[in-house]
Short mmCIF file of N, CA and C in Angstrom, two decimals:
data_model
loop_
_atom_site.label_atom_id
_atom_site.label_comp_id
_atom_site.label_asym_id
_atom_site.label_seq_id
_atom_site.Cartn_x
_atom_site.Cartn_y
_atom_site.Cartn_z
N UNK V 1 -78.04 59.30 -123.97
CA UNK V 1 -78.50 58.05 -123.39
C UNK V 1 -77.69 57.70 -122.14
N UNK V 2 -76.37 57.88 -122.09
CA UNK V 2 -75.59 57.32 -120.81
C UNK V 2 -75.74 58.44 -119.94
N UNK V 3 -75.70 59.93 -120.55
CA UNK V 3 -76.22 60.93 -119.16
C UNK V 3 -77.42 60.27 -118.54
N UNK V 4 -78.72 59.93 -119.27
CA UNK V 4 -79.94 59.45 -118.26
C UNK V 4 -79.80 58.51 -117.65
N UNK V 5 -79.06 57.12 -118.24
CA UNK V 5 -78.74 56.16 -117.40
C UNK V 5 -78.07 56.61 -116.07
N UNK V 6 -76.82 57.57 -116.42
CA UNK V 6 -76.25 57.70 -114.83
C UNK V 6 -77.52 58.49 -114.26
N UNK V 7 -78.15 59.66 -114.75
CA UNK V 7 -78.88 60.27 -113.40
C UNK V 7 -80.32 59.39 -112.89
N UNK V 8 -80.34 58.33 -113.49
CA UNK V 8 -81.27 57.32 -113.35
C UNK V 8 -80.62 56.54 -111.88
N UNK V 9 -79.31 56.11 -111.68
CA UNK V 9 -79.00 55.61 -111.00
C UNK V 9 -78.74 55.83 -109.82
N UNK V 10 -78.14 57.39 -110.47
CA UNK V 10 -77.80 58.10 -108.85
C UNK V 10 -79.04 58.94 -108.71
N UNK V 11 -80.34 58.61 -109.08
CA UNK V 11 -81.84 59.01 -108.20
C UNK V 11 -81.85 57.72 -107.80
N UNK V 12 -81.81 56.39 -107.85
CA UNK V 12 -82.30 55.31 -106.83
C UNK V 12 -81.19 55.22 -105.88
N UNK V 13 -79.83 55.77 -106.31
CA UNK V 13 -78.75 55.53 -104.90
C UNK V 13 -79.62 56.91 -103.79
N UNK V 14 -79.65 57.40 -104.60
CA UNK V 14 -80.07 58.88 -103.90
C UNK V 14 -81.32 58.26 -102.53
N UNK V 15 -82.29 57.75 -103.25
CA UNK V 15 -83.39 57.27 -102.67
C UNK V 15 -83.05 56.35 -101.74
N UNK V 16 -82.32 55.77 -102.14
CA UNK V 16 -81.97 53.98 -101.43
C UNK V 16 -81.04 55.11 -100.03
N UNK V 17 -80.47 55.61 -99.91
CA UNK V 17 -79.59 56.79 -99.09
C UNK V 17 -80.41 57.31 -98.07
N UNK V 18 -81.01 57.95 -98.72
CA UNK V 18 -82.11 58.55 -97.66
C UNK V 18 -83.19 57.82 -97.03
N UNK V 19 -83.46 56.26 -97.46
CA UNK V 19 -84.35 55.84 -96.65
C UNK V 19 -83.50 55.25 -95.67
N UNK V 20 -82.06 54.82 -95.82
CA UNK V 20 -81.24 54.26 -94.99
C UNK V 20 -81.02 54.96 -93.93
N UNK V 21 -80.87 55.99 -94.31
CA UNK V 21 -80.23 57.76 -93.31
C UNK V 21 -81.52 57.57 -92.28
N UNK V 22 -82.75 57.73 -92.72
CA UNK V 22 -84.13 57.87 -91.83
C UNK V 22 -84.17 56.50 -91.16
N UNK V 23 -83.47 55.46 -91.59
CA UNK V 23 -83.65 54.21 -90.70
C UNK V 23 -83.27 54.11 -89.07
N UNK V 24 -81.64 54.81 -89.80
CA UNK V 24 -80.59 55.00 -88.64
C UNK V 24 -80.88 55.77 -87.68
N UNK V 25 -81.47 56.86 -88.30
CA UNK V 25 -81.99 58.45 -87.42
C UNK V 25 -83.04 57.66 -86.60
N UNK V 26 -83.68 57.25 -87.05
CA UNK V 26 -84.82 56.62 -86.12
C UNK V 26 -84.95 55.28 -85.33
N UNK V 27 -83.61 54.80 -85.17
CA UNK V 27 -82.78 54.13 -84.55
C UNK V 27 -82.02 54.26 -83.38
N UNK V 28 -81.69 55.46 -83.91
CA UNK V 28 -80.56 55.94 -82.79
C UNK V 28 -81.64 57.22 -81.75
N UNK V 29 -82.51 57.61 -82.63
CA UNK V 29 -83.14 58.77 -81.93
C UNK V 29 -84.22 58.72 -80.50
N UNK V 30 -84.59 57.52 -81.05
CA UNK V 30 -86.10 56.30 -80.23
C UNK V 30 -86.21 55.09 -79.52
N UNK V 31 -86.49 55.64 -78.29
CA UNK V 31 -86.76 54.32 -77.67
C UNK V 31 -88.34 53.37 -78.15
N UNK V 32 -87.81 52.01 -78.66
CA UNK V 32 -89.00 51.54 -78.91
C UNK V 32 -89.84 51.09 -78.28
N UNK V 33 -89.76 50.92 -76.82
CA UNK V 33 -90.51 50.47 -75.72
C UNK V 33 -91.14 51.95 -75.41
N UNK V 34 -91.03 52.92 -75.24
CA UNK V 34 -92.09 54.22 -74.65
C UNK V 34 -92.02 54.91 -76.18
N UNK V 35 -91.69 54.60 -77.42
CA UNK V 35 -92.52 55.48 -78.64
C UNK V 35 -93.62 55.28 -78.94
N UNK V 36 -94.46 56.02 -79.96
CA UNK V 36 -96.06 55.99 -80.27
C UNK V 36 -95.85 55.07 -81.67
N UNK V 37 -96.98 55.15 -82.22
CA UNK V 37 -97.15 54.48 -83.62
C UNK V 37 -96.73 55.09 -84.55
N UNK V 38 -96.88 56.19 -84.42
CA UNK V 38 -96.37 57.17 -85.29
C UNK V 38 -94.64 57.03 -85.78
N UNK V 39 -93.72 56.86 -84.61
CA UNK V 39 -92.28 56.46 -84.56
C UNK V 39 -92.10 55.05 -85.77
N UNK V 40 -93.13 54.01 -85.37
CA UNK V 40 -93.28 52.89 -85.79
C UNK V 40 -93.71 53.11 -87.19
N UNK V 41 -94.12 53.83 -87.28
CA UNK V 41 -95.06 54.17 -89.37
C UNK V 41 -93.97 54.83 -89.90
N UNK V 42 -93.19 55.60 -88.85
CA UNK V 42 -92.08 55.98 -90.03
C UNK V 42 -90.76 55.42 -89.70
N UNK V 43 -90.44 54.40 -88.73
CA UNK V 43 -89.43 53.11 -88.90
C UNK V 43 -89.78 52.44 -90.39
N UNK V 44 -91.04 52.11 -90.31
CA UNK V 44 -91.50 51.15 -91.66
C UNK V 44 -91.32 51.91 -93.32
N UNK V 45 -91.83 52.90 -93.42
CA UNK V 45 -91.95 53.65 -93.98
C UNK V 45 -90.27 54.48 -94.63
N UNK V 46 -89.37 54.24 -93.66
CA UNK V 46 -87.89 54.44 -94.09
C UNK V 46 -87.20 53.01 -94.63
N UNK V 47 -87.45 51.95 -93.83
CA UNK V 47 -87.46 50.57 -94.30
C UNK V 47 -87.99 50.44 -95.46
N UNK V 48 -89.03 50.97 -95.97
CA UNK V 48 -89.79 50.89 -97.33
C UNK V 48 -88.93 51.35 -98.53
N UNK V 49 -88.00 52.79 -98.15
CA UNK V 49 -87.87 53.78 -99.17
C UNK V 49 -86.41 53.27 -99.51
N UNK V 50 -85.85 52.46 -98.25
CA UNK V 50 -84.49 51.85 -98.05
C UNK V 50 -84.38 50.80 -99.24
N UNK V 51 -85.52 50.10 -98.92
CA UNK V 51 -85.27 48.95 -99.64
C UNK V 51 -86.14 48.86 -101.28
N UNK V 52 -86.84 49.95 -101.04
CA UNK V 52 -87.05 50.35 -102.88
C UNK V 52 -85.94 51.10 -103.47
N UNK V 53 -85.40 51.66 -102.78
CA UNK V 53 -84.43 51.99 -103.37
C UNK V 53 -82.87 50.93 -103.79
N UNK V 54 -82.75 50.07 -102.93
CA UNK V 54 -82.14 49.17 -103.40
C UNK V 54 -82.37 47.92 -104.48
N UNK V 55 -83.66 48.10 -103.92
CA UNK V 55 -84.16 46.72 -105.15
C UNK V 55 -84.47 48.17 -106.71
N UNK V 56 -84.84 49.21 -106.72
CA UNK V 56 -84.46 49.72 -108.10
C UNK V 56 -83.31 49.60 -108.54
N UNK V 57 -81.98 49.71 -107.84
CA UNK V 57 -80.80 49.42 -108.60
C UNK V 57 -80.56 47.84 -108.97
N UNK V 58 -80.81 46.83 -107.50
CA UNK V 58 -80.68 45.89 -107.93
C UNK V 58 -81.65 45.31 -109.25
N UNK V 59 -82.89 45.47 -109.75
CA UNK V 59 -83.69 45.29 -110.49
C UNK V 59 -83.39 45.35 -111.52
N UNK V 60 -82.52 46.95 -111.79
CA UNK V 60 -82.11 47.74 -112.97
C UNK V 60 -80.42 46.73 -113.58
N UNK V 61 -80.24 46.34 -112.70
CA UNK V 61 -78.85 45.65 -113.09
C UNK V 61 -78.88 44.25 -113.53
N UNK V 62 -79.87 43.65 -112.91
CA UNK V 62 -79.87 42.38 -113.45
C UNK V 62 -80.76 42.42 -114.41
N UNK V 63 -81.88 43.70 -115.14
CA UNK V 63 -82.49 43.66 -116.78
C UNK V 63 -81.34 44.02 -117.45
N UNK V 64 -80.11 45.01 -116.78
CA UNK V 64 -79.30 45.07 -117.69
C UNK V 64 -78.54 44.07 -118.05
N UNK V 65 -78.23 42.84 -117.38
CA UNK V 65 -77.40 42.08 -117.63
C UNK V 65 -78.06 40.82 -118.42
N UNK V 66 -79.34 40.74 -118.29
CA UNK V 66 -80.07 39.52 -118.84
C UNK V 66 -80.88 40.37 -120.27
N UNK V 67 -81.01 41.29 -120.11
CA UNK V 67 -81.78 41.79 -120.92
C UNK V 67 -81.46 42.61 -122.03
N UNK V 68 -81.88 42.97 -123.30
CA UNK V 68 -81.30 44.29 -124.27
C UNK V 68 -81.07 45.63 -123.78
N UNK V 69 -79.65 45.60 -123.68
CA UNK V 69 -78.95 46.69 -123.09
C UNK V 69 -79.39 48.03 -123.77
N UNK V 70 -79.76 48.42 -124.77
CA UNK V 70 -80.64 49.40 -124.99
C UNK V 70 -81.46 49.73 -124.54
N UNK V 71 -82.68 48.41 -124.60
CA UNK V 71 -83.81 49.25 -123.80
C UNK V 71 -84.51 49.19 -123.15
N UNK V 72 -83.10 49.04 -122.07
CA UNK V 72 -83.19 48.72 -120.85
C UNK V 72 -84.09 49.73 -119.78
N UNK V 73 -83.67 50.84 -120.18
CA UNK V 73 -83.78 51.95 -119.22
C UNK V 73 -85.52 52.71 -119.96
N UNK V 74 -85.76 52.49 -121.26
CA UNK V 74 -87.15 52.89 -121.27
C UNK V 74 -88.02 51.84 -120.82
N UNK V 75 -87.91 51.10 -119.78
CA UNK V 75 -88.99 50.13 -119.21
C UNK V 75 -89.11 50.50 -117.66
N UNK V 76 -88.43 51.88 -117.23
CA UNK V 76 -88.72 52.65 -116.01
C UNK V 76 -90.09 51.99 -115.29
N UNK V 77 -91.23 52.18 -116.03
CA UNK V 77 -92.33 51.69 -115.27
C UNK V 77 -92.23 50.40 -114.50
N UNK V 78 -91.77 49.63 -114.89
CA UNK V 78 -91.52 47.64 -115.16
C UNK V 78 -90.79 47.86 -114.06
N UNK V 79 -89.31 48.61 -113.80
CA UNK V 79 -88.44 48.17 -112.40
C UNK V 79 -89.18 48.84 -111.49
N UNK V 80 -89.53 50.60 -111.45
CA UNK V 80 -90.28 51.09 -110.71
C UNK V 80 -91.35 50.25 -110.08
N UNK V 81 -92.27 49.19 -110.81
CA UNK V 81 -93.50 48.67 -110.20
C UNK V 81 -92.85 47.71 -109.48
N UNK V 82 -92.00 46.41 -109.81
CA UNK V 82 -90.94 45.48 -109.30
C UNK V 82 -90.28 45.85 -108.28
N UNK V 83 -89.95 46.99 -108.12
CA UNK V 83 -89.41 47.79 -106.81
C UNK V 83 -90.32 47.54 -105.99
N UNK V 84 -91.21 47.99 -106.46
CA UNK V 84 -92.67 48.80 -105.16
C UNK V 84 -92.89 47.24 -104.78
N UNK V 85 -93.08 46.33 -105.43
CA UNK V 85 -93.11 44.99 -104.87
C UNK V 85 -92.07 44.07 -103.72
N UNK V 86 -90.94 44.57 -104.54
CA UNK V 86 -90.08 44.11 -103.42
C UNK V 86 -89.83 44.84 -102.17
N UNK V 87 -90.11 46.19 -102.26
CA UNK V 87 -90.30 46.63 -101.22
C UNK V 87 -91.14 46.54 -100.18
N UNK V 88 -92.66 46.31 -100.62
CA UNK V 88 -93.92 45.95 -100.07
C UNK V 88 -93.48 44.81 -99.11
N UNK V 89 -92.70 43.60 -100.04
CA UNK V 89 -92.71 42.46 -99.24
C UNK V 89 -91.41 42.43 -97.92
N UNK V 90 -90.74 43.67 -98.80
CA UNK V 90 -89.54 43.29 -97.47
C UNK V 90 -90.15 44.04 -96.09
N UNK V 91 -90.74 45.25 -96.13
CA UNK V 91 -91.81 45.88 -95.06
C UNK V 91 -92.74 45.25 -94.46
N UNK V 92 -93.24 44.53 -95.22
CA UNK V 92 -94.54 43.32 -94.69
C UNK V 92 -93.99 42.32 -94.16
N UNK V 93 -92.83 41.98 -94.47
CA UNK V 93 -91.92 40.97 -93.87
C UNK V 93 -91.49 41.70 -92.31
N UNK V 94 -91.10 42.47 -91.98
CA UNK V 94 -90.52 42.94 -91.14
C UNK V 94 -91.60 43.29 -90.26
N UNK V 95 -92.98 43.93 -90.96
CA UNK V 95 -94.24 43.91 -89.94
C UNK V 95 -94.73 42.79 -89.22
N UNK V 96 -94.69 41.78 -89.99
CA UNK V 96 -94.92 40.49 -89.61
C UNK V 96 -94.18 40.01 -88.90
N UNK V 97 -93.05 40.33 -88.70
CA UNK V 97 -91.75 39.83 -87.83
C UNK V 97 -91.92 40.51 -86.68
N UNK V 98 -92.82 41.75 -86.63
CA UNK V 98 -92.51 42.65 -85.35
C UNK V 98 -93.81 42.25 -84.46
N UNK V 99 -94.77 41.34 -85.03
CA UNK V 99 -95.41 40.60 -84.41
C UNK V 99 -95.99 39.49 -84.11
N UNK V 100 -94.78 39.31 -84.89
CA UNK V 100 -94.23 37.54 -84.21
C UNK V 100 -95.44 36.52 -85.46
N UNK V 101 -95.65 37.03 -86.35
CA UNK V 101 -96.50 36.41 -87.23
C UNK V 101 -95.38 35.89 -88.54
N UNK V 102 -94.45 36.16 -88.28
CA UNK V 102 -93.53 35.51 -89.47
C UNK V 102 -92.97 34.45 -89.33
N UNK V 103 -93.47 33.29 -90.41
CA UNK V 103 -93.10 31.99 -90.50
C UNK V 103 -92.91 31.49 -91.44
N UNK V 104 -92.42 30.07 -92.09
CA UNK V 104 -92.07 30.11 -92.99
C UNK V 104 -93.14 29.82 -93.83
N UNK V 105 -94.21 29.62 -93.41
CA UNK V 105 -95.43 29.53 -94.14
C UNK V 105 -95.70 30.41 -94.79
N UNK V 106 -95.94 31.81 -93.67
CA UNK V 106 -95.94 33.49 -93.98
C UNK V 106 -95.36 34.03 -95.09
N UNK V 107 -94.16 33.83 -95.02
CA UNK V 107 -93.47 34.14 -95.90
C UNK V 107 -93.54 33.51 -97.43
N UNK V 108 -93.98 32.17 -97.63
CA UNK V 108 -94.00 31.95 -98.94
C UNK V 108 -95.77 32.57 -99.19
N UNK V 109 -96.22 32.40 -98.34
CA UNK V 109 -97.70 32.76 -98.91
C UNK V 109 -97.46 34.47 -99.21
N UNK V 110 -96.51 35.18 -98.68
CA UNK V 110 -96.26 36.47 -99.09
C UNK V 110 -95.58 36.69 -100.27
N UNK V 111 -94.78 36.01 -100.55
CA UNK V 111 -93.91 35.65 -101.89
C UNK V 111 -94.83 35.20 -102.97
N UNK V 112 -95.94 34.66 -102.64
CA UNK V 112 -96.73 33.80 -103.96
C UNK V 112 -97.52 35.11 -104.28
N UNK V 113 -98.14 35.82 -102.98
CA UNK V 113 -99.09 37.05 -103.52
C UNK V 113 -98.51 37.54 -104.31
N UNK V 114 -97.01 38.42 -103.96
CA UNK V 114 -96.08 39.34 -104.73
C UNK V 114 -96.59 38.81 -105.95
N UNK V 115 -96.05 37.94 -106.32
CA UNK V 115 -95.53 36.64 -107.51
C UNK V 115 -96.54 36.78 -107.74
N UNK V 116 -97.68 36.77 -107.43
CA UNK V 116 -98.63 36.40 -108.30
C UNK V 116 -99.24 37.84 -109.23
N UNK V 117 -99.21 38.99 -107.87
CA UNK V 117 -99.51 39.99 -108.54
C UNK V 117 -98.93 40.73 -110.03
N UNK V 118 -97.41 40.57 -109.46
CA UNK V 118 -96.50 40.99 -110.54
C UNK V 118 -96.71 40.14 -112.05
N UNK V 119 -96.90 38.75 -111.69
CA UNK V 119 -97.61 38.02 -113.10
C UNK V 119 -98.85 38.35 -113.63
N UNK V 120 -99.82 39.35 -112.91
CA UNK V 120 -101.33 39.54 -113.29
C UNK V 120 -100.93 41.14 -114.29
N UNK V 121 -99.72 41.87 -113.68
CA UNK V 121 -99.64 43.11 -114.43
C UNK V 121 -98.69 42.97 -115.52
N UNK V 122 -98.01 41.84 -115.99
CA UNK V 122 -96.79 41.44 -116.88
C UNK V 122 -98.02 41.19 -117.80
N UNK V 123 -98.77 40.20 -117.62
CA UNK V 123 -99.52 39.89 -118.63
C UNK V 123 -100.86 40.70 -118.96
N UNK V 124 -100.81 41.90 -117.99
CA UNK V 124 -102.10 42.37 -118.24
C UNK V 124 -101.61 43.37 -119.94
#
């Protein structure tokens, strides 16, 4: 049980790593005034993998701390989907920011979708 927990963890550091690494690379590599869309889909798209990967650990730590430390780690699906959410919104957040459509309106009406979705699959 504690071998899977650790290689559980160090696959989302792993992940959370490499979307960070592709952030930087494509940071340092690109000018954003003469790149294509393409540069831009995979700025977002490393931003995505960055921050699913952080919100799986962060996710995974606070069921462990609020939640039955046993079984914790067979609810993989539950942080995995919670990830993909928080990730969605922090990408959509940042899309929205890159064209000037982020406000604070934006943002809670993006927060209520999340929120709402994640409550339609808890209870489904």
């Amino acid at each position: 049980m504690l071998r899977a927990i650790k290689s559980l963890i160090s696959l989302y550091l792993v992940i959370f790593l490499a979307g960070l690494a592709g952030f930087f690379l494509l940071i340092n590599l690109f000018n954003p005034e003469t790149s294509s869309w393409y540069v831009f889909a995979a700025l977002y798209f490393s931003i995505f993998v960055a921050s699913f990967g952080i919100a799986t650990l962060l996710v995974s730590f606070v069921r462990y701390v609020f939640s039955s430390r046993i079984g914790i780690f067979s609810e993989r699906d539950v942080v995995l989907r919670q990830s993909s959410w928080l990730g969605l919104l922090v990408t959509s957040g940042f899309i929205l920011q890159s064209l000037r459509l982020l406000n604070i309106f934006t943002a809670v009406l993006l927060i209520l979708v999340f929120g709402i979705l994640e409550l339609y699959f808890l209870n489904k």
